[in-house]
PDB file of C-alpha atoms in Angstrom:
ATOM      1  CA  MET A 868      -2.383  -6.412-123.078  1.00 37.00           C
ATOM      2  CA  LYS A 869      -1.546  -3.069-121.780  1.00 47.00           C
ATOM      3  CA  ILE A 870       0.631  -0.724-123.586  1.00 47.00           C
ATOM      4  CA  THR A 871       2.637   1.412-121.315  1.00 60.00           C
ATOM      5  CA  ASP A 872       3.306   5.208-122.480  1.00 67.00           C
ATOM      6  CA  TYR A 873       6.946   5.975-121.359  1.00 71.00           C
ATOM      7  CA  SER A 874       6.949   9.428-122.931  1.00 77.00           C
ATOM      8  CA  PHE A 875       7.567  12.629-120.849  1.00 79.00           C
ATOM      9  CA  LYS A 876       5.410  15.378-122.217  1.00 85.00           C
ATOM     10  CA  LYS A 877       5.524  19.128-121.600  1.00 86.00           C
ATOM     11  CA  CYS A 878       2.381  18.917-119.662  1.00 86.00           C
ATOM     12  CA  GLU A 879       3.994  16.777-117.060  1.00 90.00           C
ATOM     13  CA  ARG A 880       6.506  19.289-116.471  1.00 93.00           C
ATOM     14  CA  ILE A 881       6.607  22.112-114.020  1.00 93.00           C
ATOM     15  CA  VAL A 882       7.287  25.341-115.909  1.00 91.00           C
ATOM     16  CA  SER A 883       5.378  27.882-114.085  1.00 92.00           C
ATOM     17  CA  GLN A 884       7.179  30.118-111.615  1.00 95.00           C
ATOM     18  CA  LYS A 885       3.962  30.095-109.491  1.00 94.00           C
ATOM     19  CA  GLU A 886       3.905  26.410-109.247  1.00 92.00           C
ATOM     20  CA  ILE A 887       7.679  26.315-108.338  1.00 94.00           C
ATOM     21  CA  ASP A 888       7.102  28.651-105.372  1.00 94.00           C
ATOM     22  CA  LEU A 889       3.926  26.817-104.254  1.00 93.00           C
ATOM     23  CA  LEU A 890       5.981  23.490-104.192  1.00 94.00           C
ATOM     24  CA  PHE A 891       8.829  25.022-102.232  1.00 93.00           C
ATOM     25  CA  SER A 892       6.599  26.748 -99.781  1.00 89.00           C
ATOM     26  CA  ASP A 893       6.597  25.690 -96.183  1.00 80.00           C
ATOM     27  CA  LYS A 894       2.835  24.850 -96.281  1.00 84.00           C
ATOM     28  CA  GLY A 895       2.037  21.307 -97.418  1.00 87.00           C
ATOM     29  CA  SER A 896       5.336  20.478 -98.937  1.00 93.00           C
ATOM     30  CA  HIS A 897       7.230  17.379 -97.822  1.00 95.00           C
ATOM     31  CA  SER A 898      10.854  16.099 -98.479  1.00 95.00           C
ATOM     32  CA  LEU A 899      12.519  12.959 -98.783  1.00 96.00           C
ATOM     33  CA  VAL A 900      16.188  11.822 -99.378  1.00 97.00           C
ATOM     34  CA  ALA A 901      17.786   9.010-101.085  1.00 96.00           C
ATOM     35  CA  PHE A 902      21.340  10.145-101.467  1.00 95.00           C
ATOM     36  CA  PRO A 903      22.319  11.681-104.130  1.00 96.00           C
ATOM     37  CA  VAL A 904      18.763  12.702-104.800  1.00 97.00           C
ATOM     38  CA  ARG A 905      16.258  14.834-102.592  1.00 97.00           C
ATOM     39  CA  ALA A 906      12.585  14.765-103.662  1.00 97.00           C
ATOM     40  CA  VAL A 907      10.282  17.638-102.562  1.00 97.00           C
ATOM     41  CA  TYR A 908       6.711  17.099-103.127  1.00 96.00           C
ATOM     42  CA  ARG A 909       3.224  18.423-102.696  1.00 95.00           C
ATOM     43  CA  ILE A 910      -0.097  16.604-102.803  1.00 91.00           C
ATOM     44  CA  THR A 911      -3.110  18.770-103.618  1.00 88.00           C
ATOM     45  CA  SER A 912      -6.645  18.350-104.962  1.00 84.00           C
ATOM     46  CA  ASN A 913      -6.670  18.543-108.731  1.00 74.00           C
ATOM     47  CA  ILE A 914      -8.967  21.586-109.791  1.00 68.00           C
ATOM     48  CA  LYS A 915      -8.113  21.283-113.537  1.00 68.00           C
ATOM     49  CA  PRO A 916      -8.909  17.805-114.547  1.00 62.00           C
ATOM     50  CA  GLN A 917      -7.562  18.205-118.246  1.00 56.00           C
ATOM     51  CA  THR A 918      -4.143  18.747-116.919  1.00 59.00           C
ATOM     52  CA  SER A 919      -1.732  15.814-115.967  1.00 68.00           C
ATOM     53  CA  ASN A 920      -2.143  14.516-112.288  1.00 86.00           C
ATOM     54  CA  ILE A 921       1.727  14.188-111.625  1.00 91.00           C
ATOM     55  CA  LYS A 922       4.141  17.153-112.591  1.00 94.00           C
ATOM     56  CA  LEU A 923       7.804  17.074-112.269  1.00 95.00           C
ATOM     57  CA  LEU A 924      10.713  19.475-111.780  1.00 97.00           C
ATOM     58  CA  LEU A 925      14.487  18.502-112.085  1.00 97.00           C
ATOM     59  CA  SER A 926      17.155  20.513-110.653  1.00 96.00           C
ATOM     60  CA  VAL A 927      20.952  20.023-110.726  1.00 97.00           C
ATOM     61  CA  PRO A 928      22.523  22.930-109.458  1.00 96.00           C
ATOM     62  CA  LYS A 929      25.361  24.870-111.244  1.00 96.00           C
ATOM     63  CA  LYS A 930      27.201  24.994-107.866  1.00 96.00           C
ATOM     64  CA  ARG A 931      27.335  21.024-107.988  1.00 94.00           C
ATOM     65  CA  PHE A 932      28.455  20.717-111.732  1.00 96.00           C
ATOM     66  CA  LYS A 933      30.082  23.790-113.550  1.00 96.00           C
ATOM     67  CA  HIS A 934      29.798  22.286-116.971  1.00 97.00           C
ATOM     68  CA  ALA A 935      26.483  22.150-118.684  1.00 97.00           C
ATOM     69  CA  VAL A 936      27.148  18.430-120.211  1.00 97.00           C
ATOM     70  CA  ASP A 937      27.594  17.254-116.670  1.00 97.00           C
ATOM     71  CA  ARG A 938      24.291  18.880-115.582  1.00 97.00           C
ATOM     72  CA  ASN A 939      22.421  17.495-118.666  1.00 97.00           C
ATOM     73  CA  ARG A 940      23.704  14.007-118.154  1.00 97.00           C
ATOM     74  CA  VAL A 941      22.319  13.901-114.628  1.00 97.00           C
ATOM     75  CA  LYS A 942      18.938  15.341-115.593  1.00 96.00           C
ATOM     76  CA  ARG A 943      18.812  12.757-118.234  1.00 96.00           C
ATOM     77  CA  GLN A 944      19.530  10.084-115.748  1.00 97.00           C
ATOM     78  CA  LEU A 945      16.888  11.413-113.511  1.00 97.00           C
ATOM     79  CA  ARG A 946      14.245  11.874-116.227  1.00 95.00           C
ATOM     80  CA  GLU A 947      14.834   8.073-117.557  1.00 94.00           C
ATOM     81  CA  ALA A 948      14.547   6.660-114.070  1.00 96.00           C
ATOM     82  CA  TYR A 949      11.243   8.708-113.415  1.00 95.00           C
ATOM     83  CA  ARG A 950       9.894   7.563-116.736  1.00 92.00           C
ATOM     84  CA  HIS A 951      10.595   3.954-116.005  1.00 93.00           C
ATOM     85  CA  HIS A 952       9.187   3.993-112.569  1.00 94.00           C
ATOM     86  CA  ARG A 953       6.352   6.576-112.617  1.00 91.00           C
ATOM     87  CA  HIS A 954       3.626   3.784-112.825  1.00 91.00           C
ATOM     88  CA  LEU A 955       4.437   3.431-109.136  1.00 92.00           C
ATOM     89  CA  LEU A 956       2.674   6.813-108.622  1.00 91.00           C
ATOM     90  CA  THR A 957       0.099   6.527-111.205  1.00 88.00           C
ATOM     91  CA  ASP A 958      -1.209   3.228-110.060  1.00 88.00           C
ATOM     92  CA  SER A 959      -1.594   4.427-106.353  1.00 87.00           C
ATOM     93  CA  MET A 960      -3.027   8.055-107.369  1.00 85.00           C
ATOM     94  CA  ALA A 961      -6.547   8.666-106.022  1.00 82.00           C
ATOM     95  CA  GLU A 962      -9.142  10.262-108.309  1.00 82.00           C
ATOM     96  CA  GLY A 963      -9.020  14.164-107.835  1.00 83.00           C
ATOM     97  CA  LEU A 964      -5.461  14.354-106.353  1.00 87.00           C
ATOM     98  CA  SER A 965      -2.639  16.210-108.016  1.00 90.00           C
ATOM     99  CA  LEU A 966       1.094  15.599-107.193  1.00 92.00           C
ATOM    100  CA  SER A 967       3.903  17.946-107.755  1.00 94.00           C
ATOM    101  CA  ILE A 968       7.686  16.633-107.377  1.00 97.00           C
ATOM    102  CA  ALA A 969      11.008  18.215-107.584  1.00 97.00           C
ATOM    103  CA  PHE A 970      14.103  16.146-107.790  1.00 98.00           C
ATOM    104  CA  ILE A 971      17.106  17.906-106.583  1.00 97.00           C
ATOM    105  CA  TRP A 972      20.643  16.581-107.039  1.00 97.00           C
ATOM    106  CA  LEU A 973      22.612  16.903-103.919  1.00 97.00           C
ATOM    107  CA  THR A 974      26.309  15.882-104.663  1.00 96.00           C
ATOM    108  CA  ASP A 975      28.973  16.855-107.200  1.00 96.00           C
ATOM    109  CA  ALA A 976      29.688  13.316-108.069  1.00 96.00           C
ATOM    110  CA  HIS A 977      28.503  11.270-111.041  1.00 96.00           C
ATOM    111  CA  PHE A 978      26.732   7.887-110.033  1.00 97.00           C
ATOM    112  CA  PRO A 979      25.935   5.107-112.520  1.00 97.00           C
ATOM    113  CA  SER A 980      22.430   5.105-114.074  1.00 96.00           C
ATOM    114  CA  GLU A 981      21.541   1.983-112.225  1.00 97.00           C
ATOM    115  CA  THR A 982      22.224   3.582-108.899  1.00 97.00           C
ATOM    116  CA  VAL A 983      20.159   6.741-110.022  1.00 97.00           C
ATOM    117  CA  ASP A 984      17.417   4.389-111.256  1.00 97.00           C
ATOM    118  CA  HIS A 985      17.299   2.510-107.829  1.00 97.00           C
ATOM    119  CA  ARG A 986      17.120   5.705-105.733  1.00 97.00           C
ATOM    120  CA  VAL A 987      14.483   7.260-107.828  1.00 97.00           C
ATOM    121  CA  SER A 988      12.335   4.037-107.578  1.00 97.00           C
ATOM    122  CA  SER A 989      12.930   4.166-103.819  1.00 97.00           C
ATOM    123  CA  LEU A 990      11.776   7.906-103.634  1.00 97.00           C
ATOM    124  CA  LEU A 991       8.585   7.243-105.686  1.00 96.00           C
ATOM    125  CA  ARG A 992       7.677   4.056-103.636  1.00 96.00           C
ATOM    126  CA  ARG A 993       7.839   6.172-100.524  1.00 96.00           C
ATOM    127  CA  ILE A 994       5.997   8.785-102.036  1.00 96.00           C
ATOM    128  CA  ALA A 995       3.321   6.370-103.438  1.00 94.00           C
ATOM    129  CA  ALA A 996       2.822   5.014 -99.791  1.00 94.00           C
ATOM    130  CA  LYS A 997       1.831   8.552 -98.645  1.00 89.00           C
ATOM    131  CA  LEU A 998      -0.819   8.856-101.325  1.00 84.00           C
ATOM    132  CA  HIS A 999      -3.053   6.116 -99.650  1.00 75.00           C
TER     133      HIS A 999
END
C-alpha cells in the first residue's frame, strides 16, 4: 500500500527572484489557460538532485482582488487543487528533469473549489502530456 504525501513544503515553492525571472523569460517558457487559471511552466534539466523536481508559484493579483482575504482564499483553492493532483506530474516526470510552474488567476470573480480543482487538474494533465 502506497501512502501519498499531500503536504506542500517550502522546497516545492518558487521563492527566488532569479527563478521567477527565468520562469517568465521568453526562452523555454510555455503557457496554458483553463479559465480562470493560467499556467506558465518551464521544463529544464535538474542540476541539483537534492532539491524538489517540481516547484510552484501562485499569483493572485491585487488588481483582481483588492482585499487580502479574497486573494488568500483563491490561493488556498489553487494550493489544495495542486496538492491533490500533483501526482499527475510526479508519475510522468522523467529522471533528471525539473519543472517550474506558475498559476496566475485571471478574473476578479470567485469560483467554487470544485471548479478550480477541475481546471487545475486539466492544466496539470496537459503539462504532464508535454513531459513525455
